[in-house]
mmCIF file of C-alpha atoms in Angstrom:
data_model
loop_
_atom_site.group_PDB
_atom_site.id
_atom_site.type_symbol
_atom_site.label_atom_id
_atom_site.label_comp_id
_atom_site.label_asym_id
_atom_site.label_seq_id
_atom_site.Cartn_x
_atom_site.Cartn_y
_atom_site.Cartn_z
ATOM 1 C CA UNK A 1 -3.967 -43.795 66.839
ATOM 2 C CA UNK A 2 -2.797 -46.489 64.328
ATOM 3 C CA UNK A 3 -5.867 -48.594 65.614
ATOM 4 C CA UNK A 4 -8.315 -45.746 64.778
ATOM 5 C CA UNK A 5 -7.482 -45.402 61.197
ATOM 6 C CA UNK A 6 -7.426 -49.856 60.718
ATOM 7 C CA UNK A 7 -10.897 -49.254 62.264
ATOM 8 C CA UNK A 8 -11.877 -46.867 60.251
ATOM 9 C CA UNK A 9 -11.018 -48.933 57.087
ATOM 10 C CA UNK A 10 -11.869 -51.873 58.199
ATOM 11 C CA UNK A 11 -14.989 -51.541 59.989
ATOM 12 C CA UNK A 12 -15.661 -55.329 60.529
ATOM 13 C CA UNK A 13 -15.190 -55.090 64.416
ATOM 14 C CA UNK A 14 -15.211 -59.103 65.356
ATOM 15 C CA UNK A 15 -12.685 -59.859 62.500
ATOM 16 C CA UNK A 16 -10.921 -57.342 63.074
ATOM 17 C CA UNK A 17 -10.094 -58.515 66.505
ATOM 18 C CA UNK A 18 -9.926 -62.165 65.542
ATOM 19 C CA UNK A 19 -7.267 -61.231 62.996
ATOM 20 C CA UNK A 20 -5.580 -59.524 65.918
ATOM 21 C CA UNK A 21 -5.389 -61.910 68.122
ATOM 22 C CA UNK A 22 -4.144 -64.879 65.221
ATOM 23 C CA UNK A 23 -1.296 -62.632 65.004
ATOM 24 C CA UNK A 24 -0.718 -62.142 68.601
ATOM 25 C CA UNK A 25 -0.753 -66.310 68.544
ATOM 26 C CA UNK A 26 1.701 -66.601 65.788
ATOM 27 C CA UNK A 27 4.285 -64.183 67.241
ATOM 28 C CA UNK A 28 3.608 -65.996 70.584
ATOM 29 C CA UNK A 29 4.487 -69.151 68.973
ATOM 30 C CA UNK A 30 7.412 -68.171 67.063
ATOM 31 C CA UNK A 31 8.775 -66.395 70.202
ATOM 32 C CA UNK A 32 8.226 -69.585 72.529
ATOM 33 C CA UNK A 33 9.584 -71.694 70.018
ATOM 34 C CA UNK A 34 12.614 -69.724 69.666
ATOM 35 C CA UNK A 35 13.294 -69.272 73.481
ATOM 36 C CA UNK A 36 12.030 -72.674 74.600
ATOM 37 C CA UNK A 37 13.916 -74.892 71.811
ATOM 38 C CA UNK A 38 14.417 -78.543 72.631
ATOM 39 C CA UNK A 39 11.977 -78.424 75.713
ATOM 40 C CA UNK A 40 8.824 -80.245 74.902
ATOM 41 C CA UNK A 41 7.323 -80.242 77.919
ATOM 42 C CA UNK A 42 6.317 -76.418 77.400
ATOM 43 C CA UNK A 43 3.602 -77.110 74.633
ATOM 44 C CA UNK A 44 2.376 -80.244 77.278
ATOM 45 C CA UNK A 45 -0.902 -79.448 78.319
ATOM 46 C CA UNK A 46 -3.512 -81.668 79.787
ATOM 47 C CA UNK A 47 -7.343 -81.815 79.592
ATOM 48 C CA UNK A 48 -9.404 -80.443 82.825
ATOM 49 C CA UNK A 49 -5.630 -78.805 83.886
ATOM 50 C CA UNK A 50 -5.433 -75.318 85.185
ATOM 51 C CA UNK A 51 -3.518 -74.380 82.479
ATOM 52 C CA UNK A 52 -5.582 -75.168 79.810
ATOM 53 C CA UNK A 53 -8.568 -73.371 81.639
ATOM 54 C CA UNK A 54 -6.223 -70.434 82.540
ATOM 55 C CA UNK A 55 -5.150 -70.625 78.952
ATOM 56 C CA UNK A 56 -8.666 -70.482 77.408
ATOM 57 C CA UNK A 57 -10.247 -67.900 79.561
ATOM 58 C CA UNK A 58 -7.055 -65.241 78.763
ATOM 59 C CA UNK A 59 -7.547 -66.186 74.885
ATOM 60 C CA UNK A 60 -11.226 -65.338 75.189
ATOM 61 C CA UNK A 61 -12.310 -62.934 76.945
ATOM 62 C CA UNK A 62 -9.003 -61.119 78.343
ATOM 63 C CA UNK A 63 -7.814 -60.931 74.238
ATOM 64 C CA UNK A 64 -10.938 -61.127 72.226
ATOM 65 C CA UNK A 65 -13.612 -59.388 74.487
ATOM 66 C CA UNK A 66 -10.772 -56.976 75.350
ATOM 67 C CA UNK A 67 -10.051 -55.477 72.023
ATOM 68 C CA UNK A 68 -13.516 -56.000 70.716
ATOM 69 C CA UNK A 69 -14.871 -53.469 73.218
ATOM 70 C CA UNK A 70 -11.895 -51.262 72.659
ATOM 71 C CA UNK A 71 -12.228 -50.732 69.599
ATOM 72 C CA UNK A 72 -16.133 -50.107 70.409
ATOM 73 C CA UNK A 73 -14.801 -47.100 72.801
ATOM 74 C CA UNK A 74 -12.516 -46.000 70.256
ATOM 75 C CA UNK A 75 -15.205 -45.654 67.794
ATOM 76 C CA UNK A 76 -17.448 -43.677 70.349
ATOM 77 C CA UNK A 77 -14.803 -41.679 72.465
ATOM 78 C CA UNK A 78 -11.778 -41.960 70.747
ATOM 79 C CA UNK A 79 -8.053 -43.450 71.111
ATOM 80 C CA UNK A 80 -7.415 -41.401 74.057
ATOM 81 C CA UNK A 81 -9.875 -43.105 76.555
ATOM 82 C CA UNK A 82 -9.189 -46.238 75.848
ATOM 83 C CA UNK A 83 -5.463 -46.026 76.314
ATOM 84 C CA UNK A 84 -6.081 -43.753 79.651
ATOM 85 C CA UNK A 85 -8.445 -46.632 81.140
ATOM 86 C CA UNK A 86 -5.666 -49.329 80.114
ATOM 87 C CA UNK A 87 -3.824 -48.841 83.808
ATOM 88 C CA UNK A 88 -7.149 -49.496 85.057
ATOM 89 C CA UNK A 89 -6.894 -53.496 84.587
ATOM 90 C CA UNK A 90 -3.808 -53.426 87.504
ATOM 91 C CA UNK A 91 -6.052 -52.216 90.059
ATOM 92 C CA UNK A 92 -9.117 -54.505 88.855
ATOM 93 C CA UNK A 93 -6.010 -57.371 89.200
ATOM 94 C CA UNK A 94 -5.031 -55.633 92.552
ATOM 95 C CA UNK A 95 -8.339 -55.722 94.253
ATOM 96 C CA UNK A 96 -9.468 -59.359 92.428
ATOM 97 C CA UNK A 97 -6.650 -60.713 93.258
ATOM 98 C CA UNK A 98 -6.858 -60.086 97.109
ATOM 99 C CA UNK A 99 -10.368 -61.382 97.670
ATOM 100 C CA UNK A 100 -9.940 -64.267 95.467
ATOM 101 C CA UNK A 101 -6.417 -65.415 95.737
ATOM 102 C CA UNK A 102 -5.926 -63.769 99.175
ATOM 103 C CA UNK A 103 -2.489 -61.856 98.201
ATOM 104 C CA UNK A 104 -1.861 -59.535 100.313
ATOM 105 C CA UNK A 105 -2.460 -55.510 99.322
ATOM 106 C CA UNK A 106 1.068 -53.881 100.517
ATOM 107 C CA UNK A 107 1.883 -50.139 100.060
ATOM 108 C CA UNK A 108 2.913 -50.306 97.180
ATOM 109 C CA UNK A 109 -0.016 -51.512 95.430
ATOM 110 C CA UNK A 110 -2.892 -48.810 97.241
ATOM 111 C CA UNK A 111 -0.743 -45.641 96.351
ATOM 112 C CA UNK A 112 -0.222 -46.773 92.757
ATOM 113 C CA UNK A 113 -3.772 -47.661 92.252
ATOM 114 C CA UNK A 114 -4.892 -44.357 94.105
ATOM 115 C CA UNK A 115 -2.168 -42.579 91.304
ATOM 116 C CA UNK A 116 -3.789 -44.442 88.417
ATOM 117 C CA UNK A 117 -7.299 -43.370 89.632
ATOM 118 C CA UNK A 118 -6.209 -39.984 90.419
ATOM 119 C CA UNK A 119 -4.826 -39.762 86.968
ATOM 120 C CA UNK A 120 -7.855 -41.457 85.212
ATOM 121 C CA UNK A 121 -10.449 -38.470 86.980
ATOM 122 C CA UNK A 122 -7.809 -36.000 85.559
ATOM 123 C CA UNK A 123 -8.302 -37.098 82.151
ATOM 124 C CA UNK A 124 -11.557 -37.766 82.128
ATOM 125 C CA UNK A 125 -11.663 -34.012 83.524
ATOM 126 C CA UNK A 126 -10.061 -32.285 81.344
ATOM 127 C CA UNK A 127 -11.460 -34.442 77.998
ATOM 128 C CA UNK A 128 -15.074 -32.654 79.541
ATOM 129 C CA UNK A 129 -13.424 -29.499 80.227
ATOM 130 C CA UNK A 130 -12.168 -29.581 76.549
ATOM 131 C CA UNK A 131 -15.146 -30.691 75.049
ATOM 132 C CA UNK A 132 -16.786 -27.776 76.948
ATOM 133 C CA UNK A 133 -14.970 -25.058 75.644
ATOM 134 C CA UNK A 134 -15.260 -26.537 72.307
ATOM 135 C CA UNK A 135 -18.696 -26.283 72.347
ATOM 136 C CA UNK A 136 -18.623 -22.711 73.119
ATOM 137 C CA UNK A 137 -16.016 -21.805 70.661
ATOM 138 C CA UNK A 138 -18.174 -23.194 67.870
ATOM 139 C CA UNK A 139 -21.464 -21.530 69.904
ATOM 140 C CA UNK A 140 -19.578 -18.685 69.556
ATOM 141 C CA UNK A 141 -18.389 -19.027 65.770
ATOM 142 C CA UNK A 142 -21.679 -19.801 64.847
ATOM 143 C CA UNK A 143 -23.051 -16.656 66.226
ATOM 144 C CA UNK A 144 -20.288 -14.894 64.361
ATOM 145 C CA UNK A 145 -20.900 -16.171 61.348
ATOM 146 C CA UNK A 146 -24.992 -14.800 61.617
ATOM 147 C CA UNK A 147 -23.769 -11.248 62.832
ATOM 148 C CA UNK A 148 -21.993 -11.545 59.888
ATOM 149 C CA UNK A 149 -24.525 -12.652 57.593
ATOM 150 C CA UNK A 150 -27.488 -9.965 59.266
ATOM 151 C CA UNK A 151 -25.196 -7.475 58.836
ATOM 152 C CA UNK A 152 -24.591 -8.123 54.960
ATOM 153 C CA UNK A 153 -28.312 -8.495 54.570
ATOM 154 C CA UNK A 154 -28.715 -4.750 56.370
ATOM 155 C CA UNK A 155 -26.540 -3.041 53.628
ATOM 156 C CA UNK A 156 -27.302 -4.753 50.834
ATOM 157 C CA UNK A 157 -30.638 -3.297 51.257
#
């Protein structure tokens, strides 16, 4: 909810989630440099390595792209989708992770992914059941509301 008001005053989407992230960095850093003090060979990383690529592609698109288009879908749908499609990234890790790593899918990991979808078609459900009946309520008010106005007109005259 907090997120939807910052958005709505500051409506600069790309800064917004650049000054995000810098803050995400600094508490990173002062967190690492608390817990790893005296150990170096943490903040060691090579050119061409793994890490730095693994490093690099969660800065930029996992953090930036992420809350960029979150805050997009917050604009158009509102804070409740996005934070009902957040369990969605364990499955997408789930299933990536088996073809292209080759872990191995055990129980555990198909029945929670088949909860978070289940739950995901419940909200998205019930947000189209609600925005159903809202519809009709104000259908409904707003043929009120010219009874109303017809029947003013009727004995005025």
């Amino acid at each position: 909810m907090k997120q939807m008001i910052t958005l709505k005053a500051y409506p600069a989407g790309l800064s917004l989630t650049s000054l995000i992230c810098m803050a995400g960095a600094l508490q990173g850093t002062a967190l690492t440099l608390v817990v790893e003090r005296g150990n170096s060979a943490v903040w060691s990383i090579q050119w061409g390595s793994s890490k730095l690529i693994a490093s690099v592609y969660c800065g930029i698109v996992n953090s930036g792209i992420g809350y960029y288009v979150s805050g997009l879908i917050m604009n158009v749908k509102g804070p409740v989708f996005v934070t009902a499609f957040n369990p969605l990234n364990m499955v997408i890790v789930a299933i990536l992770g088996s073809f292209i790593l080759s872990e191995q899918l055990n129980l555990g990991r198909v029945v929670g992914a088949v909860v978070i979808v289940i739950g995901l078609y419940l909200v998205i459900w019930g947000t189209t059941k609600e925005q159903k009946s809202s519809k009709i309520l104000s259908t409904t008010e707003e043929v009120e509301h010219v009874d109303k106005d017809l029947s003013e007109i009727k004995f005025s005259n």
